[in-house]
Coordinates of C-alpha atoms in Angstrom, one line a residue:
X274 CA 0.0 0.0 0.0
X275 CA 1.2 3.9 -0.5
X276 CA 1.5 6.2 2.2
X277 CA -1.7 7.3 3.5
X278 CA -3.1 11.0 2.7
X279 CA -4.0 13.4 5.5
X280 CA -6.7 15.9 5.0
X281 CA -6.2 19.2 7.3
X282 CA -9.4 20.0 9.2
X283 CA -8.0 23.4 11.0
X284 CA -9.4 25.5 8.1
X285 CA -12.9 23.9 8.6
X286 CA -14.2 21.3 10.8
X287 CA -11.9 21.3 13.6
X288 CA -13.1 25.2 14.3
X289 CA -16.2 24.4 13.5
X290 CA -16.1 21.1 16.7
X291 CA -14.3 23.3 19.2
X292 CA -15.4 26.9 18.6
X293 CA -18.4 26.7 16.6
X294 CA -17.1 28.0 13.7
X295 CA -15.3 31.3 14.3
X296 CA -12.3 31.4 13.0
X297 CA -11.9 34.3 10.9
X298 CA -10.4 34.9 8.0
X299 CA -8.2 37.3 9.0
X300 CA -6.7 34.7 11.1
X301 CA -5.8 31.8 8.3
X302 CA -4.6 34.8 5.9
X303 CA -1.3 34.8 7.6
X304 CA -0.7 30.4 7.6
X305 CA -2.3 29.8 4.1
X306 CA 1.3 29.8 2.9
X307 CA 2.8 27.2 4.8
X308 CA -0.2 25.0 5.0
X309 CA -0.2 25.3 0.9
X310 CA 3.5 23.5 1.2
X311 CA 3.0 20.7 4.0
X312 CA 1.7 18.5 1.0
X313 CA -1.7 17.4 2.5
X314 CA -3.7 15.7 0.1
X315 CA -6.6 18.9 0.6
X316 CA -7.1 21.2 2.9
X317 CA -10.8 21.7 4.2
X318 CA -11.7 24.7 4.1
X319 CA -15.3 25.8 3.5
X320 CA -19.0 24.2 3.4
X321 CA -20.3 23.0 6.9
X322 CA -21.2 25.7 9.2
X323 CA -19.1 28.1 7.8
X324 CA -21.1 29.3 5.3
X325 CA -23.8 30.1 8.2
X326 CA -21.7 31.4 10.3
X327 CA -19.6 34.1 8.3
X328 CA -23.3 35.3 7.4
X329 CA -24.1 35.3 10.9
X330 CA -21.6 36.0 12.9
X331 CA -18.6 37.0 11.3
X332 CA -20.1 39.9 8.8
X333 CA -17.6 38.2 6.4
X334 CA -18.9 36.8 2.7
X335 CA -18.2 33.6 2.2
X336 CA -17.9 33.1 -1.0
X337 CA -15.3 36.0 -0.8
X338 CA -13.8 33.8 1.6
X339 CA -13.4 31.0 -0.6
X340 CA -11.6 33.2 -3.4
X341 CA -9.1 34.7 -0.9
X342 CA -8.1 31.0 0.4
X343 CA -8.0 29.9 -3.1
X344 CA -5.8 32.5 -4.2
X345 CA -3.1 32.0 -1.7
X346 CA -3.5 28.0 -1.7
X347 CA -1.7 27.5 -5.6
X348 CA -0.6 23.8 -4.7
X349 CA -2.7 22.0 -1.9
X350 CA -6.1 20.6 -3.0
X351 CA -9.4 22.7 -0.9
X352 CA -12.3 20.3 0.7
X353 CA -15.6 21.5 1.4
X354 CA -19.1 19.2 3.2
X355 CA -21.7 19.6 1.4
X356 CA -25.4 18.5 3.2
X357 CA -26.7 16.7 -0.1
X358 CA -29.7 18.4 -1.2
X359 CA -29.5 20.2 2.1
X360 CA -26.3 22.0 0.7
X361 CA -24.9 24.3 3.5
X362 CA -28.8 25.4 4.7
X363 CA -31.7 23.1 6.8
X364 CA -33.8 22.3 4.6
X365 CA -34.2 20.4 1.0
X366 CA -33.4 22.7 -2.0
X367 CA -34.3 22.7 -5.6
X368 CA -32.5 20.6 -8.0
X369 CA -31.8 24.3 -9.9
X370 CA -30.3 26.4 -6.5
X371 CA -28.2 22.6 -6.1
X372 CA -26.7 22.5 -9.5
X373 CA -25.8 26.3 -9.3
X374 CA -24.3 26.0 -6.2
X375 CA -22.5 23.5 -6.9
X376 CA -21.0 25.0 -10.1
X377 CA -20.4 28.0 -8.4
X378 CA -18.2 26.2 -5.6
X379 CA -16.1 24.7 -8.1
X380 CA -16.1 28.2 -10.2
X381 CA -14.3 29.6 -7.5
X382 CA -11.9 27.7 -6.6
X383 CA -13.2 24.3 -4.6
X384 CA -11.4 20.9 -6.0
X385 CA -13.3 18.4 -3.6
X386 CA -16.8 18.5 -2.5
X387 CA -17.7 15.5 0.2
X388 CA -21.5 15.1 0.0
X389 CA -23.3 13.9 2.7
X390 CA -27.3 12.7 3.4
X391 CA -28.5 12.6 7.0
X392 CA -30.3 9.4 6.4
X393 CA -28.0 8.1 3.9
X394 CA -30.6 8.5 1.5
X395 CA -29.0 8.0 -2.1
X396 CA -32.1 9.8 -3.3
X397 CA -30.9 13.1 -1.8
X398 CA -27.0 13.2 -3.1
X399 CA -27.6 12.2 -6.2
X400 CA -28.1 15.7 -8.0
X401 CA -25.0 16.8 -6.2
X402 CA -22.4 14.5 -7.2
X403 CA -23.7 14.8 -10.7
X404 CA -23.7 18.3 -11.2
X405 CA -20.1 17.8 -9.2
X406 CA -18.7 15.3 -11.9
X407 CA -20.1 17.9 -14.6
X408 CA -18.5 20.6 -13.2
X409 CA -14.9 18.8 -13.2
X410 CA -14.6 18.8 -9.4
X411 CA -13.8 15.6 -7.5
X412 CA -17.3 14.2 -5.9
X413 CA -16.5 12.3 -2.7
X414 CA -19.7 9.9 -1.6
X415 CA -20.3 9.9 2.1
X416 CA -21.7 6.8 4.6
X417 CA -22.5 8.1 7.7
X418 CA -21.4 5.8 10.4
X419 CA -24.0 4.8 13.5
X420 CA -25.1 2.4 15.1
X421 CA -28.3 0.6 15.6
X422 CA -29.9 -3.1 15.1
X423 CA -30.0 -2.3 10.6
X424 CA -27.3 -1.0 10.4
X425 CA -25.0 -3.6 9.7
X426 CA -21.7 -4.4 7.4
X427 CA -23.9 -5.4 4.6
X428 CA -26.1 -2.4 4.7
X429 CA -22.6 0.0 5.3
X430 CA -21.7 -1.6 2.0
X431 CA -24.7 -1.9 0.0
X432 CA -24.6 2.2 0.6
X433 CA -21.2 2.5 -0.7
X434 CA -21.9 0.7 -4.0
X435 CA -24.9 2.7 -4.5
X436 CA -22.4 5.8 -4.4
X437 CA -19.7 4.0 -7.0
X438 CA -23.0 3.3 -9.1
X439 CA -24.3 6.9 -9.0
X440 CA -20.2 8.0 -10.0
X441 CA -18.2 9.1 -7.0
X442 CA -14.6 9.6 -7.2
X443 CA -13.7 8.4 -3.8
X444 CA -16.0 7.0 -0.4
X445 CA -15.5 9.0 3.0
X446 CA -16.5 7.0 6.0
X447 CA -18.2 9.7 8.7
X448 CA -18.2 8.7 12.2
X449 CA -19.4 12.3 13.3
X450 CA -20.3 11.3 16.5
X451 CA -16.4 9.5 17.1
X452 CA -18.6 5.8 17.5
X453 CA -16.3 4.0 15.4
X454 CA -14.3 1.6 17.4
X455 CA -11.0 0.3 16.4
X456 CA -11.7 -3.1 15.7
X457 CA -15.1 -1.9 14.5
X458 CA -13.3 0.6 11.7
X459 CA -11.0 -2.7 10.6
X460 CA -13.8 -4.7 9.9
X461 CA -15.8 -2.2 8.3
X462 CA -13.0 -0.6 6.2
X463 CA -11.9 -4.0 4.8
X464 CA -15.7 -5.1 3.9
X465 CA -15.8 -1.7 2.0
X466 CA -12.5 -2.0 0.4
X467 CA -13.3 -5.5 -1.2
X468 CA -16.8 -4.4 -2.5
X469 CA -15.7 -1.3 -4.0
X470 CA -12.5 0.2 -6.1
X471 CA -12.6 3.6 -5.1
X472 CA -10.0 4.9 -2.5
X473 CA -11.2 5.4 1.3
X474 CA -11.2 8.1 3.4
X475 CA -12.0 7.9 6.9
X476 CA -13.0 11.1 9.1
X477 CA -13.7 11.0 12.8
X478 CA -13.7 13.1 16.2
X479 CA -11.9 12.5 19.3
X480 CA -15.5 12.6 21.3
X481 CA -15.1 9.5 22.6
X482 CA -11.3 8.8 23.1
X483 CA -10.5 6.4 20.1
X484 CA -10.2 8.0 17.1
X485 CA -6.3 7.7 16.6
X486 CA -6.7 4.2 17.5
X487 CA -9.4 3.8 15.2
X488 CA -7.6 5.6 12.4
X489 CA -4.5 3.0 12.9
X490 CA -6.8 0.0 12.4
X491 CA -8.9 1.4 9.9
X492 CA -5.4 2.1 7.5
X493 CA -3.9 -1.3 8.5
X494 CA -7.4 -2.3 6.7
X495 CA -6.6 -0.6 3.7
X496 CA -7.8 2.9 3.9
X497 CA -6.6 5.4 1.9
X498 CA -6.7 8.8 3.7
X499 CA -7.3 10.3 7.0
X500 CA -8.9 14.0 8.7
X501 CA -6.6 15.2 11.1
X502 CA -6.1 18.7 13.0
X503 CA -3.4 20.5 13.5
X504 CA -2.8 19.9 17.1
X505 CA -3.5 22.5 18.7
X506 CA -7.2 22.7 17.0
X507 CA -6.8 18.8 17.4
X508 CA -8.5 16.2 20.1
X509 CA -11.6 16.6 22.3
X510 CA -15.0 17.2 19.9
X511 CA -12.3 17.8 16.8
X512 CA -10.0 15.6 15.2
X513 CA -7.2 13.6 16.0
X514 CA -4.1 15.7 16.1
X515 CA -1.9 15.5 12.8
X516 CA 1.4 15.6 14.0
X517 CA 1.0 11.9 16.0
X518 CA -0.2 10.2 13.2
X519 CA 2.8 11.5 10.8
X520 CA 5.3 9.9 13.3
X521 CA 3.3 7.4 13.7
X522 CA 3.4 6.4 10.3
X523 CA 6.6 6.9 9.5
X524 CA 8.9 4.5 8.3
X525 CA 6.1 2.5 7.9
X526 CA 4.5 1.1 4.8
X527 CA 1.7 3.5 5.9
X528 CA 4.6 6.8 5.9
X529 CA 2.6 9.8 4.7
X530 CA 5.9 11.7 3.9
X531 CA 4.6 15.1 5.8
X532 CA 7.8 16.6 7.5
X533 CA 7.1 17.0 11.2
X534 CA 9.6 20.4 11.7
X535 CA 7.1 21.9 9.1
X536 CA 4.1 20.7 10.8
X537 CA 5.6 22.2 13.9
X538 CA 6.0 25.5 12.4
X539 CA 1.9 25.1 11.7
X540 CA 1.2 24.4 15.4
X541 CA 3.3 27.3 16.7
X542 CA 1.1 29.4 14.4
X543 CA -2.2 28.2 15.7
X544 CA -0.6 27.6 19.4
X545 CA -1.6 31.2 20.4
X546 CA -4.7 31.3 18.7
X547 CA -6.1 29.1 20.5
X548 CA -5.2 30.2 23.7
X549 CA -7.0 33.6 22.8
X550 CA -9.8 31.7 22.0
X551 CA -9.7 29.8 25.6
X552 CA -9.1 33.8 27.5
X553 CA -12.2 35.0 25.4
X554 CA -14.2 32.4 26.3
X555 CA -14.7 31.5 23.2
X556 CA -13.1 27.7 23.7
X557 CA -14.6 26.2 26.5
X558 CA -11.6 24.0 27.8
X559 CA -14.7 21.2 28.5
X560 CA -15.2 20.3 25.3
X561 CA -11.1 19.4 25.1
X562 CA -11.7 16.0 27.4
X563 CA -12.9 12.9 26.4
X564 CA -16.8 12.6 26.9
X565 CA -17.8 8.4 27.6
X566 CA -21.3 9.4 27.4
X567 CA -21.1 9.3 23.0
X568 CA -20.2 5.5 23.4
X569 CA -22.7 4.7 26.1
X570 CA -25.4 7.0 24.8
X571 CA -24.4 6.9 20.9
X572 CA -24.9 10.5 21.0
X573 CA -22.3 13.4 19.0
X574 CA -21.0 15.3 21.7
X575 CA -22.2 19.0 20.2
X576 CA -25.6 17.1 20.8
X577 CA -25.2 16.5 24.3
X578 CA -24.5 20.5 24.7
X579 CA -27.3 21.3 22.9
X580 CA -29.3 19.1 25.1
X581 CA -28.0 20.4 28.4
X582 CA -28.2 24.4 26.6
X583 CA -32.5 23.0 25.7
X584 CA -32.9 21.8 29.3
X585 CA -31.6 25.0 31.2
X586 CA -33.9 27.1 28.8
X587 CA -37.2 24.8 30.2
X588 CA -35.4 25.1 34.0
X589 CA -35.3 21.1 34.0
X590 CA -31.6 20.6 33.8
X591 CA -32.2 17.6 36.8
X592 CA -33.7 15.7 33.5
X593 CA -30.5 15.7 31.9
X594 CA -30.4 11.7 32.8
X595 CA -34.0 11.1 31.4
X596 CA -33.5 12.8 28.4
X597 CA -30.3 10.3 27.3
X598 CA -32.5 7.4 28.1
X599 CA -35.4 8.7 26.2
X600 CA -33.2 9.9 23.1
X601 CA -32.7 5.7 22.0
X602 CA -36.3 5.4 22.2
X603 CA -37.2 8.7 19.7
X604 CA -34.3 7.5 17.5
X605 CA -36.0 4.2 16.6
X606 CA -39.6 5.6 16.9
X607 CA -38.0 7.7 13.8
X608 CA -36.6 4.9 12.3
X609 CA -33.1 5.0 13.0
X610 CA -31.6 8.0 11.4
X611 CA -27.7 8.9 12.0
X612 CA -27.7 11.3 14.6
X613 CA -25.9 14.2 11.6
X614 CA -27.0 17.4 11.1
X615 CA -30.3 18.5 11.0
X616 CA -31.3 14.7 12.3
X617 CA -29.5 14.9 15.6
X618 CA -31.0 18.8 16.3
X619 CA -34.5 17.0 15.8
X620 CA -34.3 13.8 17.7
X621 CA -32.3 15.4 20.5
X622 CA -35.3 18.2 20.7
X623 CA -38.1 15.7 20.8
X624 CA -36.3 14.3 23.3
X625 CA -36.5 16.6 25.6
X626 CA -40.1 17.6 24.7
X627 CA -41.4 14.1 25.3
X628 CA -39.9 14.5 29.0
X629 CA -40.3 18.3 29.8
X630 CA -43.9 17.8 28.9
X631 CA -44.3 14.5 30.7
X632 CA -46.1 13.2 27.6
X633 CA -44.5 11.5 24.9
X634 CA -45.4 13.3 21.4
X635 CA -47.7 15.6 23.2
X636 CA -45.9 18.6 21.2
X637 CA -44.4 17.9 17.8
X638 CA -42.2 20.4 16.3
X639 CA -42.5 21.4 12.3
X640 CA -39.3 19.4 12.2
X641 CA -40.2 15.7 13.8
X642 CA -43.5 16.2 12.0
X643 CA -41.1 16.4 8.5
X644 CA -38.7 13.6 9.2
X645 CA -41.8 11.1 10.3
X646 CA -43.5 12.5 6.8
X647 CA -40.9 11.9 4.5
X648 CA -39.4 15.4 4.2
X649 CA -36.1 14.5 5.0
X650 CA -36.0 11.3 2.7
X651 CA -36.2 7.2 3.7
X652 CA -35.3 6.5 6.9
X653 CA -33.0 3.8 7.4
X654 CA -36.0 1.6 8.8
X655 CA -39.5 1.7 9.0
X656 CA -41.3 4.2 11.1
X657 CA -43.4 2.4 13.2
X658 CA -47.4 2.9 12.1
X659 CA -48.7 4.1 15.8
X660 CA -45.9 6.7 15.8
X661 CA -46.8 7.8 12.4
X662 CA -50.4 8.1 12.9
X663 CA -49.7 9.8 16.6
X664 CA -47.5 12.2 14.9
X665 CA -49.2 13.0 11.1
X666 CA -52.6 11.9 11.6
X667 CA -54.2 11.5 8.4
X668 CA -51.7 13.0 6.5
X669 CA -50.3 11.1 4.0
X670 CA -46.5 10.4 3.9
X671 CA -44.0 11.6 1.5
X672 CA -43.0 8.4 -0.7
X673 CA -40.9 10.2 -3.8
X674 CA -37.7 11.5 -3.7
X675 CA -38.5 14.9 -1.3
X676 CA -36.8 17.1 -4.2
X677 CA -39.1 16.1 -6.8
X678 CA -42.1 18.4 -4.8
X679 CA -40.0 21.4 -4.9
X680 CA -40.4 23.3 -8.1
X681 CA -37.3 25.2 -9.5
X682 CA -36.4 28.3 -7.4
X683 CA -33.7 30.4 -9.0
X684 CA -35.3 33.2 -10.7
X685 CA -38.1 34.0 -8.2
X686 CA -34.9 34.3 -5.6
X687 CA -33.2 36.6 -7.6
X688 CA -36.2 38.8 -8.4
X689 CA -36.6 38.8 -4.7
X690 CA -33.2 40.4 -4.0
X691 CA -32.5 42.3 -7.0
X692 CA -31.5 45.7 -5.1
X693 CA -29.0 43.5 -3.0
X694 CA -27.3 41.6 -5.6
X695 CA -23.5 42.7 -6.2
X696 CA -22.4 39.0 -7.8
X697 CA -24.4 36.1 -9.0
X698 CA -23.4 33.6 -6.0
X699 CA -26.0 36.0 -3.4
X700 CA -28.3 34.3 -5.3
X701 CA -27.5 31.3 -3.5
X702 CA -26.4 33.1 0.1
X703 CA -30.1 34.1 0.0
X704 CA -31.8 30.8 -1.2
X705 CA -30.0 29.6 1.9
X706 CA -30.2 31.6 4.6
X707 CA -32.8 34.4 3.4
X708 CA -33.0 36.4 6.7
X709 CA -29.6 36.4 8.0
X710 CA -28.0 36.8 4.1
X711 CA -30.7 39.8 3.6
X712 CA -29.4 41.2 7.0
X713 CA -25.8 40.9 5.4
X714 CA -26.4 42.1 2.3
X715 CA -28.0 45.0 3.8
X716 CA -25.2 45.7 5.7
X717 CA -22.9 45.5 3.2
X718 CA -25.1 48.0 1.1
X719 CA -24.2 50.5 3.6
X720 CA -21.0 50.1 4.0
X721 CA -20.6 50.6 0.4
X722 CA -22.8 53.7 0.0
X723 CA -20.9 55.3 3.5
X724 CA -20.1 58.9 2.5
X725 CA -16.1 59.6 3.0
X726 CA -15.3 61.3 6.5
X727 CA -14.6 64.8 6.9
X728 CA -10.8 63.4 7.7
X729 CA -7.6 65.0 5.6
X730 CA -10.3 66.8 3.1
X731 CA -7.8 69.0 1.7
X732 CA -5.6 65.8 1.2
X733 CA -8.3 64.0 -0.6
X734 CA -9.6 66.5 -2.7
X735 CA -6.1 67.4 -3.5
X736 CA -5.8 63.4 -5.1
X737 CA -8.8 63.5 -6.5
X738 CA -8.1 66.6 -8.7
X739 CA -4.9 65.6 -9.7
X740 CA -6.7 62.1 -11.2
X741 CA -9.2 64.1 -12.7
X742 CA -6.9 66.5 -14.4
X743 CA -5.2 63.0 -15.4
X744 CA -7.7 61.6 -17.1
X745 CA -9.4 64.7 -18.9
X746 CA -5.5 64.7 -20.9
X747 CA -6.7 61.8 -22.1
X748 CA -10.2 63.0 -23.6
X749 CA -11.9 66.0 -25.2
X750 CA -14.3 66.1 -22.2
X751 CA -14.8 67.9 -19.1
X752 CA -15.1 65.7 -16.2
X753 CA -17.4 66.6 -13.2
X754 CA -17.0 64.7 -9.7
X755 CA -20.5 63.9 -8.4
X756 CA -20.0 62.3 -5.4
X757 CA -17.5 60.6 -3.2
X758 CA -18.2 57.2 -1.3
X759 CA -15.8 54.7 0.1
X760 CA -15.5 51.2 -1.3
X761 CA -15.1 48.2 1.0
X762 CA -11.1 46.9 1.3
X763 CA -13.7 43.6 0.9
X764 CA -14.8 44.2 -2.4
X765 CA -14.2 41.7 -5.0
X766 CA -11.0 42.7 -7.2
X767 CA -13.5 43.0 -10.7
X768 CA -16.8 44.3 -8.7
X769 CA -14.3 47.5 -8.0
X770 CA -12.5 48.3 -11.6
X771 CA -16.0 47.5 -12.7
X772 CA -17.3 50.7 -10.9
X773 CA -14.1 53.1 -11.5
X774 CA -14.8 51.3 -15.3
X775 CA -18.5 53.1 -15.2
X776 CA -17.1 56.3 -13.8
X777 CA -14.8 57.2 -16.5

């Protein structure tokens, strides 16, 4: 076997797990070099929450983000997770807004796109990977890993073939909950490996305590790349930390050539970081240790925070030990699903309903009313008939492919925000996330429309003169200045010479 690849989750996921998802921009800019010549077989770096969160919390574009990364990342492969036909929102899209977005990711600059379904449903990744393949970009099929009485090796493998069959490029195992035992990983890795031709990659979090351990067995099983963290993002609800698995590996059959002085030189960049994440606040040191409770309870451990965060809201955090015991039950009354974004958010909330109101089912949420319907796609096994006719009634549930119901979207979104719209891809920010990308784009409006400040007048009107006198040289006409406004330092490269184009 070659050396095995490492995929570097600091840009992306490991953020995302430890400090839900603020890293800003401003503080990759300064690393992007480095990490470009470690020689990691991609760096990932958008998709996930990120796209929510620069939105929402970061008043940073992140599309804009994904140019400036690409720009400074010339050799090293970028990685994005993509939610199926969920792309980076909460609900099912439009086959249209997922093609577009999906063009547009690769447009501008994104190599691999690992596309996920909450319920594994092959219905709802289809449209992705094939508008990923059309696009050029590299479409990585994902099983999600769990546990429960179906899901066994066979149906772990029946899944993967369905994604060779529908034309993935590679298969990423994803534990997101860090379930996968060692042994576990050997046995599934190898079943995979001799049922399909496609390299492996494996990606888990240090939750429970065993991801390096899984990660060794799963490679001496024949899998072909790893997610890793730099370790100073690395361990606790992230990833395994990179550095230990490169010397681990080395000199072995498994060696993934990655020097270890230049992966230093990485963690002494993100060493301090991360400490001024831990004096804000902002990384709760909690979240570092190892937390038993996802093996016993099969729960991810951002669910279990959520659930303790849910409980303290409805002043019944003494129910916290209720709620784990009820959360197995809910999961099979809804058939099993992987407990993945938006599934785990909806079992774990119904969970705490069904005790908080002493009544199981007494209040159903929008959301457990969809995934019992058919919303969110087949669930991995059937949903009981009492539950569903508790929950829906005499509603009857959604058999087709939940896409097929949603008419194209494109063109009514972009009528919608016409005023807003500086580049085509807020067309997608806002088929997302309407409210919080009209709340941005509003924003950004004013920023760009901010009159200049009274400060060094003379000085500015002095420049501006002198270019005016420049350019009327040049031409037979006499040119007037109308008005001055500042332009964003974040406007796009084009959007600007496009304006000072107009002006002339």
């Amino acid at each position: 076997m070659s050396g095995v690849k490492i995929t570097e989750t600091v840009l992306r996921d490991a953020h995302q797990s430890l400090i839900a998802t603020r890293m800003k921009i401003d503080e990759m800019l300064p690393i992007l070099d480095k990490l470009d010549n470690i020689g990691y077989h991609s760096l990932e770096a958008w998709g996930g929450a990120t796209f929510d969160a620069c939105l929402r919390f970061l008043d940073e574009d992140p599309w804009e983000r994904l140019r400036i990364i690409r720009s400074k990342v010339k050799k090293t492969k970028l990685q994005m997770l993509l939610r199926g036909q969920n792309l980076l929102g909460y609900k099912n899209y439009a086959d249209d807004v997922v093609e577009y977005f999906v063009q547009k990711a690769v447009a501008n600059g994104m190599d691999i796109i690992r596309i996920f379904d909450a319920l594994n449903d092959p219905r709802n990744i289809e449209t992705a990977i094939k508008a990923c393949k059309k696009e050029g970009g590299h479409a990585q099929g994902t099983v999600c890993y769990t546990i429960s009485p179906v899901h066994s090796l066979q149906h772990f493998v029946d899944d993967a073939r369905q994604l060779v069959d529908m034309g993935a490029d590679s298969i990423c195992i994803k534990d997101m909950a860090g379930l996968l035992k060692p042994f576990a990983a050997y046995e599934l890795v190898k079943a995979i490996k001799e049922n399909v031709k496609i390299p492996i990659q494996l990606h888990t979090h240090y939750t429970s305590g065993v991801a390096s351990m899984t990660y060794i067995k799963a490679i001496e099983a024949g899998c072909d790349a790893i997610d890793c963290a730099i370790s100073p993002m690395a361990m606790g609800t992230s990833q395994p930390p990179t550095e230990p698995m490169v010397a681990t590996l080395k000199d072995t059959p498994y060696d993934t050539g990655l020097d270890l002085n230049l992966l230093s030189e990485i963690s002494d960049y993100f060493r301090p970081i991360k400490e001024s994440y831990v004096s804000s606040g902002l990384l709760d040191i909690k979240v570092m240790g190892v937390d038993v409770n996802a093996l016993i309870y099969q729960v991810p451990g951002g669910m279990l925070s959520n659930l303790v965060s849910q409980l303290k809201q409805s002043n019944a955090a003494d129910k916290y030990e209720e709620v784990l015991k009820e959360i197995p039950k809910v999961r099979a009354d809804f058939g099993y699903p992987p407990l993945v974004t938006p599934t785990s958010q909806i079992v774990g909330t119904q969970a705490v309903l069904n005790v908080v109101t002493g009544e199981r089912y007494k209040m159903v949420p929008k959301e457990s009313k969809g995934l019992v319907k058919g919303e969110y796609g087949k669930t991995p096994a059937p949903i009981p008939d009492e539950i569903r006719k508790k929950i829906l009634g005499d509603e009857k549930p959604v058999t087709c492919r939940p896409a097929d119901l949603i008419a194209p979207e494109l063109e009514n979104i972009r009528s919608q925000i016409s005023e807003y719209m500086e580049q085509d891809e807020d067309v997608l920010s806002y088929a997302l996330l309407p409210q919080v990308a009209e709340a941005f784009f509003k924003k950004r409006k004013a920023k760009r429309e901010k009159p200049v400040e009274n400060k060094n007048d003379e000085e500015i009107a002095a420049v501006i003169s002198a270019a005016v006198a420049a350019m009327e040289t040049d031409s037979d006409s006499r040119l007037v200045v109308k008005s001055i406004r500042r332009i964003s330092q974040t406007s796009p490269v084009w959007s600007t010479a496009g304006r000072l184009q107009r002006q002339r």
